[in-house]
PDB file of C-alpha atoms in Angstrom:
ATOM      1  CA  GLU A   3     -12.450   5.046 -11.716  1.00 76.00           C
ATOM      2  CA  LEU A   4     -11.378   5.958  -8.215  1.00 82.00           C
ATOM      3  CA  LYS A   5      -8.688   8.613  -8.014  1.00 91.00           C
ATOM      4  CA  VAL A   6      -6.758   9.393  -4.868  1.00 94.00           C
ATOM      5  CA  GLU A   7      -4.702  12.571  -4.847  1.00 95.00           C
ATOM      6  CA  GLN A   8      -2.285  13.702  -2.190  1.00 96.00           C
ATOM      7  CA  ASN A   9      -0.773  17.093  -1.761  1.00 96.00           C
ATOM      8  CA  PRO A  10       1.796  18.239  -1.450  1.00 96.00           C
ATOM      9  CA  LEU A  11       3.875  15.623  -3.219  1.00 95.00           C
ATOM     10  CA  PHE A  12       6.990  16.837  -1.473  1.00 96.00           C
ATOM     11  CA  LEU A  13       7.290  18.716   1.784  1.00 94.00           C
ATOM     12  CA  SER A  14      10.419  20.098   3.354  1.00 95.00           C
ATOM     13  CA  MET A  15       9.939  21.533   6.805  1.00 92.00           C
ATOM     14  CA  GLN A  16      11.877  22.622   9.825  1.00 94.00           C
ATOM     15  CA  GLU A  17      11.832  20.747  13.094  1.00 96.00           C
ATOM     16  CA  GLY A  18       9.268  22.099  15.472  1.00 96.00           C
ATOM     17  CA  LYS A  19       6.873  23.307  12.791  1.00 96.00           C
ATOM     18  CA  ASN A  20       3.339  22.120  12.092  1.00 96.00           C
ATOM     19  CA  TYR A  21       1.972  21.065   8.750  1.00 95.00           C
ATOM     20  CA  THR A  22      -0.870  19.146   7.119  1.00 97.00           C
ATOM     21  CA  ILE A  23      -0.894  16.611   4.290  1.00 98.00           C
ATOM     22  CA  TYR A  24      -4.124  16.347   2.331  1.00 98.00           C
ATOM     23  CA  CYS A  25      -5.690  13.320   0.691  1.00 97.00           C
ATOM     24  CA  ASN A  26      -8.626  13.826  -1.668  1.00 97.00           C
ATOM     25  CA  TYR A  27     -10.527  11.017  -3.329  1.00 95.00           C
ATOM     26  CA  SER A  28     -13.086  10.922  -6.075  1.00 93.00           C
ATOM     27  CA  THR A  29     -15.758   8.453  -5.022  1.00 87.00           C
ATOM     28  CA  THR A  30     -17.841   7.623  -1.990  1.00 86.00           C
ATOM     29  CA  SER A  31     -15.958   5.678   0.639  1.00 86.00           C
ATOM     30  CA  ASP A  32     -16.085   5.460   4.419  1.00 85.00           C
ATOM     31  CA  ARG A  33     -12.701   3.792   4.827  1.00 90.00           C
ATOM     32  CA  LEU A  34      -9.324   5.440   4.561  1.00 93.00           C
ATOM     33  CA  TYR A  35      -5.853   4.374   5.617  1.00 95.00           C
ATOM     34  CA  TRP A  36      -2.515   6.076   6.148  1.00 97.00           C
ATOM     35  CA  TYR A  37       0.828   4.354   5.705  1.00 97.00           C
ATOM     36  CA  ARG A  38       4.426   5.333   6.222  1.00 98.00           C
ATOM     37  CA  GLN A  39       7.349   4.173   4.112  1.00 97.00           C
ATOM     38  CA  ASP A  40      11.018   4.745   4.885  1.00 97.00           C
ATOM     39  CA  PRO A  41      13.451   4.718   1.929  1.00 93.00           C
ATOM     40  CA  GLY A  42      14.036   1.207   0.628  1.00 93.00           C
ATOM     41  CA  LYS A  43      11.645  -0.272   3.173  1.00 96.00           C
ATOM     42  CA  SER A  44       8.167  -1.694   3.314  1.00 96.00           C
ATOM     43  CA  LEU A  45       4.972   0.152   4.213  1.00 96.00           C
ATOM     44  CA  GLU A  46       3.881   0.452   7.807  1.00 95.00           C
ATOM     45  CA  SER A  47       0.259   1.009   8.774  1.00 94.00           C
ATOM     46  CA  LEU A  48      -0.287   4.245  10.719  1.00 96.00           C
ATOM     47  CA  PHE A  49      -4.020   4.863  10.903  1.00 96.00           C
ATOM     48  CA  VAL A  50      -7.271   3.158   9.976  1.00 93.00           C
ATOM     49  CA  LEU A  51     -10.245   5.524   9.628  1.00 93.00           C
ATOM     50  CA  LEU A  52     -13.554   3.743   9.216  1.00 88.00           C
ATOM     51  CA  SER A  53     -16.259   6.382   9.480  1.00 88.00           C
ATOM     52  CA  ASN A  54     -17.076  10.007   8.833  1.00 89.00           C
ATOM     53  CA  GLY A  55     -15.536  12.227  11.477  1.00 90.00           C
ATOM     54  CA  ALA A  56     -13.046   9.591  12.599  1.00 92.00           C
ATOM     55  CA  VAL A  57      -9.948  11.031  14.232  1.00 95.00           C
ATOM     56  CA  LYS A  58      -6.904   9.058  15.292  1.00 96.00           C
ATOM     57  CA  GLN A  59      -3.734  10.303  16.967  1.00 97.00           C
ATOM     58  CA  GLU A  60      -0.367   8.713  17.558  1.00 96.00           C
ATOM     59  CA  GLY A  61       2.414  10.846  18.929  1.00 96.00           C
ATOM     60  CA  ARG A  62       2.929  13.886  16.707  1.00 97.00           C
ATOM     61  CA  LEU A  63       0.612  12.612  13.965  1.00 98.00           C
ATOM     62  CA  MET A  64      -3.139  13.021  13.809  1.00 98.00           C
ATOM     63  CA  ALA A  65      -5.373  11.775  11.009  1.00 98.00           C
ATOM     64  CA  SER A  66      -8.991  12.680  10.310  1.00 97.00           C
ATOM     65  CA  LEU A  67     -11.634  11.733   7.781  1.00 96.00           C
ATOM     66  CA  ASP A  68     -14.438  13.789   6.264  1.00 96.00           C
ATOM     67  CA  THR A  69     -16.354  11.448   3.979  1.00 93.00           C
ATOM     68  CA  LYS A  70     -18.744  14.149   2.800  1.00 94.00           C
ATOM     69  CA  ALA A  71     -15.857  16.269   1.521  1.00 95.00           C
ATOM     70  CA  ARG A  72     -14.000  13.109   0.432  1.00 95.00           C
ATOM     71  CA  LEU A  73     -10.988  14.395   2.289  1.00 96.00           C
ATOM     72  CA  SER A  74      -8.573  13.084   4.844  1.00 97.00           C
ATOM     73  CA  THR A  75      -5.822  15.048   6.538  1.00 98.00           C
ATOM     74  CA  LEU A  76      -2.639  13.969   8.247  1.00 98.00           C
ATOM     75  CA  HIS A  77      -1.510  16.684  10.629  1.00 98.00           C
ATOM     76  CA  ILE A  78       2.035  16.863  11.902  1.00 97.00           C
ATOM     77  CA  THR A  79       2.643  18.694  15.141  1.00 97.00           C
ATOM     78  CA  ALA A  80       6.094  19.966  16.115  1.00 96.00           C
ATOM     79  CA  ALA A  81       7.880  17.888  13.513  1.00 95.00           C
ATOM     80  CA  VAL A  82      11.035  15.977  14.358  1.00 96.00           C
ATOM     81  CA  HIS A  83      13.641  14.491  12.030  1.00 96.00           C
ATOM     82  CA  ASP A  84      12.436  10.935  12.714  1.00 96.00           C
ATOM     83  CA  LEU A  85       9.188  11.728  10.919  1.00 97.00           C
ATOM     84  CA  SER A  86      11.053  12.047   7.611  1.00 97.00           C
ATOM     85  CA  ALA A  87       9.500   9.426   5.310  1.00 97.00           C
ATOM     86  CA  THR A  88       6.971   9.055   2.520  1.00 97.00           C
ATOM     87  CA  TYR A  89       3.340   8.994   3.608  1.00 97.00           C
ATOM     88  CA  PHE A  90       0.605   7.335   1.600  1.00 97.00           C
ATOM     89  CA  CYS A  91      -3.124   7.474   1.971  1.00 97.00           C
ATOM     90  CA  ALA A  92      -5.289   4.680   0.584  1.00 95.00           C
ATOM     91  CA  VAL A  93      -9.014   4.481   0.034  1.00 94.00           C
ATOM     92  CA  ASP A  94     -11.217   1.396   0.102  1.00 88.00           C
ATOM     93  CA  MET A  95     -12.845   1.258  -3.313  1.00 78.00           C
ATOM     94  CA  ASN A  96     -15.928  -0.716  -2.370  1.00 74.00           C
ATOM     95  CA  ASN A  97     -16.229  -0.223   1.403  1.00 65.00           C
ATOM     96  CA  ALA A  98     -15.787  -3.953   1.850  1.00 65.00           C
ATOM     97  CA  GLY A  99     -12.297  -3.829   3.247  1.00 62.00           C
ATOM     98  CA  ASN A 100     -10.679  -5.787   0.474  1.00 70.00           C
ATOM     99  CA  MET A 101      -9.399  -3.438  -2.230  1.00 81.00           C
ATOM    100  CA  LEU A 102      -7.420  -0.284  -1.604  1.00 89.00           C
ATOM    101  CA  THR A 103      -6.389   2.424  -4.054  1.00 92.00           C
ATOM    102  CA  PHE A 104      -3.316   4.390  -3.053  1.00 94.00           C
ATOM    103  CA  GLY A 105      -2.423   8.017  -3.499  1.00 94.00           C
ATOM    104  CA  GLY A 106       0.897   8.936  -5.045  1.00 94.00           C
ATOM    105  CA  GLY A 107       2.554   9.644  -1.717  1.00 96.00           C
ATOM    106  CA  THR A 108       3.942  12.695   0.066  1.00 96.00           C
ATOM    107  CA  ARG A 109       7.649  12.726   0.682  1.00 96.00           C
ATOM    108  CA  LEU A 110       8.356  14.526   3.939  1.00 97.00           C
ATOM    109  CA  MET A 111      11.773  15.821   4.892  1.00 97.00           C
ATOM    110  CA  VAL A 112      12.214  17.358   8.315  1.00 96.00           C
ATOM    111  CA  LYS A 113      15.354  19.414   8.636  1.00 94.00           C
ATOM    112  CA  PRO A 114      17.083  20.170  11.940  1.00 86.00           C
TER     113      PRO A 114
ATOM    114  CA  ASP B   7       4.872  -7.886  12.784  1.00 54.00           C
ATOM    115  CA  ALA B   8       2.702  -9.785  10.316  1.00 62.00           C
ATOM    116  CA  GLY B   9       4.391 -12.980   9.142  1.00 90.00           C
ATOM    117  CA  ILE B  10       4.827 -12.243   5.453  1.00 94.00           C
ATOM    118  CA  THR B  11       7.810 -13.429   3.470  1.00 96.00           C
ATOM    119  CA  GLN B  12       8.546 -12.526  -0.126  1.00 98.00           C
ATOM    120  CA  SER B  13      11.027 -14.321  -2.348  1.00 97.00           C
ATOM    121  CA  PRO B  14      13.215 -13.575  -4.068  1.00 98.00           C
ATOM    122  CA  ARG B  15      13.985 -10.167  -2.575  1.00 97.00           C
ATOM    123  CA  HIS B  16      16.052  -9.143  -5.567  1.00 98.00           C
ATOM    124  CA  LYS B  17      16.086 -10.477  -9.094  1.00 98.00           C
ATOM    125  CA  VAL B  18      17.661  -9.403 -12.371  1.00 98.00           C
ATOM    126  CA  THR B  19      16.393 -11.090 -15.486  1.00 97.00           C
ATOM    127  CA  GLU B  20      16.285 -10.606 -19.233  1.00 97.00           C
ATOM    128  CA  THR B  21      13.406  -9.574 -21.425  1.00 97.00           C
ATOM    129  CA  GLY B  22      11.265 -12.513 -22.480  1.00 97.00           C
ATOM    130  CA  THR B  23      12.092 -14.795 -19.572  1.00 97.00           C
ATOM    131  CA  PRO B  24       9.446 -16.041 -17.133  1.00 97.00           C
ATOM    132  CA  VAL B  25       9.603 -14.853 -13.550  1.00 98.00           C
ATOM    133  CA  THR B  26       7.697 -16.016 -10.481  1.00 98.00           C
ATOM    134  CA  LEU B  27       7.556 -14.117  -7.217  1.00 98.00           C
ATOM    135  CA  ARG B  28       6.341 -15.852  -4.102  1.00 98.00           C
ATOM    136  CA  CYS B  29       4.495 -14.493  -1.103  1.00 98.00           C
ATOM    137  CA  HIS B  30       4.145 -16.658   1.973  1.00 97.00           C
ATOM    138  CA  GLN B  31       2.090 -15.759   5.054  1.00 96.00           C
ATOM    139  CA  THR B  32       1.833 -17.413   8.435  1.00 93.00           C
ATOM    140  CA  GLU B  33      -1.187 -15.375   9.607  1.00 86.00           C
ATOM    141  CA  ASN B  34      -3.928 -17.441   7.937  1.00 87.00           C
ATOM    142  CA  HIS B  35      -5.448 -14.263   6.484  1.00 89.00           C
ATOM    143  CA  ARG B  36      -8.034 -14.610   3.792  1.00 88.00           C
ATOM    144  CA  TYR B  37      -6.995 -11.794   1.468  1.00 90.00           C
ATOM    145  CA  MET B  38      -3.667 -11.533  -0.313  1.00 94.00           C
ATOM    146  CA  TYR B  39      -2.542  -8.874  -2.769  1.00 95.00           C
ATOM    147  CA  TRP B  40       0.215  -8.047  -5.201  1.00 97.00           C
ATOM    148  CA  TYR B  41       1.069  -4.388  -5.729  1.00 97.00           C
ATOM    149  CA  ARG B  42       3.775  -2.755  -7.766  1.00 98.00           C
ATOM    150  CA  GLN B  43       5.455   0.475  -6.750  1.00 97.00           C
ATOM    151  CA  ASP B  44       6.946   2.849  -9.278  1.00 94.00           C
ATOM    152  CA  PRO B  45       8.163   6.433  -8.844  1.00 86.00           C
ATOM    153  CA  GLY B  46       5.329   8.882  -9.364  1.00 77.00           C
ATOM    154  CA  HIS B  47       2.634   6.190  -9.279  1.00 81.00           C
ATOM    155  CA  GLY B  48       2.398   5.187  -5.658  1.00 86.00           C
ATOM    156  CA  LEU B  49       1.264   1.593  -5.321  1.00 94.00           C
ATOM    157  CA  ARG B  50      -0.943  -0.010  -7.958  1.00 94.00           C
ATOM    158  CA  LEU B  51      -2.856  -3.228  -7.481  1.00 94.00           C
ATOM    159  CA  ILE B  52      -1.955  -6.030  -9.879  1.00 96.00           C
ATOM    160  CA  HIS B  53      -4.058  -8.973  -8.651  1.00 96.00           C
ATOM    161  CA  TYR B  54      -5.617 -10.065  -5.421  1.00 93.00           C
ATOM    162  CA  SER B  55      -6.991 -13.242  -3.905  1.00 94.00           C
ATOM    163  CA  TYR B  56      -9.956 -13.695  -1.586  1.00 89.00           C
ATOM    164  CA  GLY B  57      -9.404 -17.370  -0.929  1.00 90.00           C
ATOM    165  CA  VAL B  58      -7.773 -20.537  -2.202  1.00 93.00           C
ATOM    166  CA  LYS B  59      -8.161 -20.639  -5.997  1.00 93.00           C
ATOM    167  CA  ASP B  60     -10.154 -17.365  -5.885  1.00 93.00           C
ATOM    168  CA  THR B  61      -8.389 -14.476  -7.558  1.00 95.00           C
ATOM    169  CA  ASP B  62      -9.293 -11.309  -9.404  1.00 93.00           C
ATOM    170  CA  LYS B  63      -7.635  -8.597 -11.447  1.00 93.00           C
ATOM    171  CA  GLY B  64      -6.527  -5.251 -10.182  1.00 91.00           C
ATOM    172  CA  GLU B  65      -5.742  -1.996 -11.916  1.00 90.00           C
ATOM    173  CA  VAL B  66      -2.587  -3.128 -13.779  1.00 95.00           C
ATOM    174  CA  SER B  67      -3.037  -6.856 -14.389  1.00 96.00           C
ATOM    175  CA  ASP B  68      -1.917  -7.082 -18.040  1.00 96.00           C
ATOM    176  CA  GLY B  69       1.177  -9.263 -18.382  1.00 96.00           C
ATOM    177  CA  TYR B  70       0.723 -10.864 -14.962  1.00 98.00           C
ATOM    178  CA  SER B  71      -0.957 -13.997 -13.678  1.00 98.00           C
ATOM    179  CA  VAL B  72      -1.419 -15.293 -10.148  1.00 98.00           C
ATOM    180  CA  SER B  73      -2.183 -18.518  -8.378  1.00 97.00           C
ATOM    181  CA  ARG B  74      -3.188 -19.458  -4.872  1.00 97.00           C
ATOM    182  CA  SER B  75      -3.283 -23.178  -4.219  1.00 96.00           C
ATOM    183  CA  LYS B  76      -2.882 -22.860  -0.442  1.00 95.00           C
ATOM    184  CA  THR B  77      -4.035 -20.212   2.040  1.00 94.00           C
ATOM    185  CA  GLU B  78      -0.471 -19.293   2.888  1.00 96.00           C
ATOM    186  CA  ASP B  79       0.999 -18.889  -0.615  1.00 97.00           C
ATOM    187  CA  PHE B  80       0.241 -16.387  -3.373  1.00 98.00           C
ATOM    188  CA  LEU B  81       2.365 -16.519  -6.508  1.00 98.00           C
ATOM    189  CA  LEU B  82       2.806 -13.756  -9.078  1.00 98.00           C
ATOM    190  CA  THR B  83       4.035 -14.827 -12.509  1.00 98.00           C
ATOM    191  CA  LEU B  84       5.344 -12.752 -15.361  1.00 97.00           C
ATOM    192  CA  GLU B  85       5.060 -15.133 -18.289  1.00 93.00           C
ATOM    193  CA  SER B  86       7.440 -13.117 -20.473  1.00 97.00           C
ATOM    194  CA  ALA B  87       9.062 -10.268 -18.616  1.00 97.00           C
ATOM    195  CA  THR B  88       9.371  -6.846 -20.248  1.00 97.00           C
ATOM    196  CA  SER B  89      11.403  -3.796 -19.241  1.00 97.00           C
ATOM    197  CA  SER B  90       8.188  -1.992 -18.260  1.00 97.00           C
ATOM    198  CA  GLN B  91       7.774  -4.583 -15.501  1.00 98.00           C
ATOM    199  CA  THR B  92      10.934  -3.417 -13.781  1.00 98.00           C
ATOM    200  CA  SER B  93       9.573  -2.380 -10.407  1.00 98.00           C
ATOM    201  CA  VAL B  94       9.361  -3.117  -6.727  1.00 98.00           C
ATOM    202  CA  TYR B  95       6.654  -5.655  -5.989  1.00 98.00           C
ATOM    203  CA  PHE B  96       4.908  -5.772  -2.653  1.00 98.00           C
ATOM    204  CA  CYS B  97       2.742  -8.533  -1.311  1.00 97.00           C
ATOM    205  CA  ALA B  98       0.138  -7.624   1.294  1.00 95.00           C
ATOM    206  CA  ILE B  99      -2.418  -9.440   3.402  1.00 93.00           C
ATOM    207  CA  SER B 100      -5.584  -8.400   5.183  1.00 88.00           C
ATOM    208  CA  GLY B 101      -8.522  -9.902   6.944  1.00 71.00           C
ATOM    209  CA  VAL B 102      -9.219 -11.713  10.148  1.00 61.00           C
ATOM    210  CA  VAL B 103      -8.966 -15.276  11.245  1.00 50.00           C
ATOM    211  CA  GLY B 104     -12.384 -16.668  12.093  1.00 50.00           C
ATOM    212  CA  THR B 105     -15.254 -14.283  12.797  1.00 53.00           C
ATOM    213  CA  GLY B 106     -15.022 -10.559  13.104  1.00 57.00           C
ATOM    214  CA  ALA B 107     -14.995  -7.581  10.790  1.00 65.00           C
ATOM    215  CA  ASN B 108     -12.263  -7.069   8.241  1.00 69.00           C
ATOM    216  CA  THR B 109     -11.052  -3.506   8.642  1.00 79.00           C
ATOM    217  CA  GLY B 110      -9.197  -3.696   5.347  1.00 82.00           C
ATOM    218  CA  GLU B 111      -5.908  -2.733   6.952  1.00 88.00           C
ATOM    219  CA  LEU B 112      -3.069  -4.094   4.850  1.00 90.00           C
ATOM    220  CA  PHE B 113       0.132  -5.626   6.170  1.00 92.00           C
ATOM    221  CA  PHE B 114       2.988  -5.602   3.725  1.00 95.00           C
ATOM    222  CA  GLY B 115       5.915  -7.846   2.985  1.00 96.00           C
ATOM    223  CA  GLU B 116       9.413  -6.479   2.550  1.00 97.00           C
ATOM    224  CA  GLY B 117       9.173  -6.169  -1.220  1.00 97.00           C
ATOM    225  CA  SER B 118      10.831  -7.822  -4.202  1.00 98.00           C
ATOM    226  CA  ARG B 119      12.942  -5.655  -6.474  1.00 97.00           C
ATOM    227  CA  LEU B 120      12.788  -6.905 -10.061  1.00 98.00           C
ATOM    228  CA  THR B 121      14.956  -5.570 -12.846  1.00 98.00           C
ATOM    229  CA  VAL B 122      14.254  -6.645 -16.418  1.00 98.00           C
ATOM    230  CA  LEU B 123      17.111  -5.898 -18.800  1.00 97.00           C
TER     231      LEU B 123
END
């Protein structure tokens, strides 16, 4: 059974600081996804990582994938309040692009 | 934004009653999914479909059935709702139209909040 674990589960940080969210998974997969969810809203796709060593950046967020370590990171640079949300990683169970298993989410609060 | 519409968006029902949630897409994507979201559990896959009349079970399929008679519609049915099925249900789609690789990226609907009393 594929397990996807995120840590921390909750993160409170000051504006301007840097931090990293970790996503570990338990089985071989070359595909990993990051999503953002605002309270009471749907999930928005942030990054699609499809190979070992993949790195994607958008604004203050950067995601990377190490398939050998079964680890993905979401790095936040100089956080701003607008980044406050819950972030989910998801792993493709069979590398076929049709079944994702989600982590439990990391709730991020950025304080002024 | 992906054209995904869920209905109803909110529903309150009583234990033992049947409930059907509808997901409608205008993107002509091959894959459609139903997830449920509960505090502390992230999103868990209930059922998914890989084409018209082609469906399969996910991680938490007990108590749920699905049907897909047209590419654009994917229905989730709770034959006899229980309080443990109180949740937020998300429909998602993925795939490409025509040729090309499916990256597996999911696009989500707005969610349906179901309360079973």
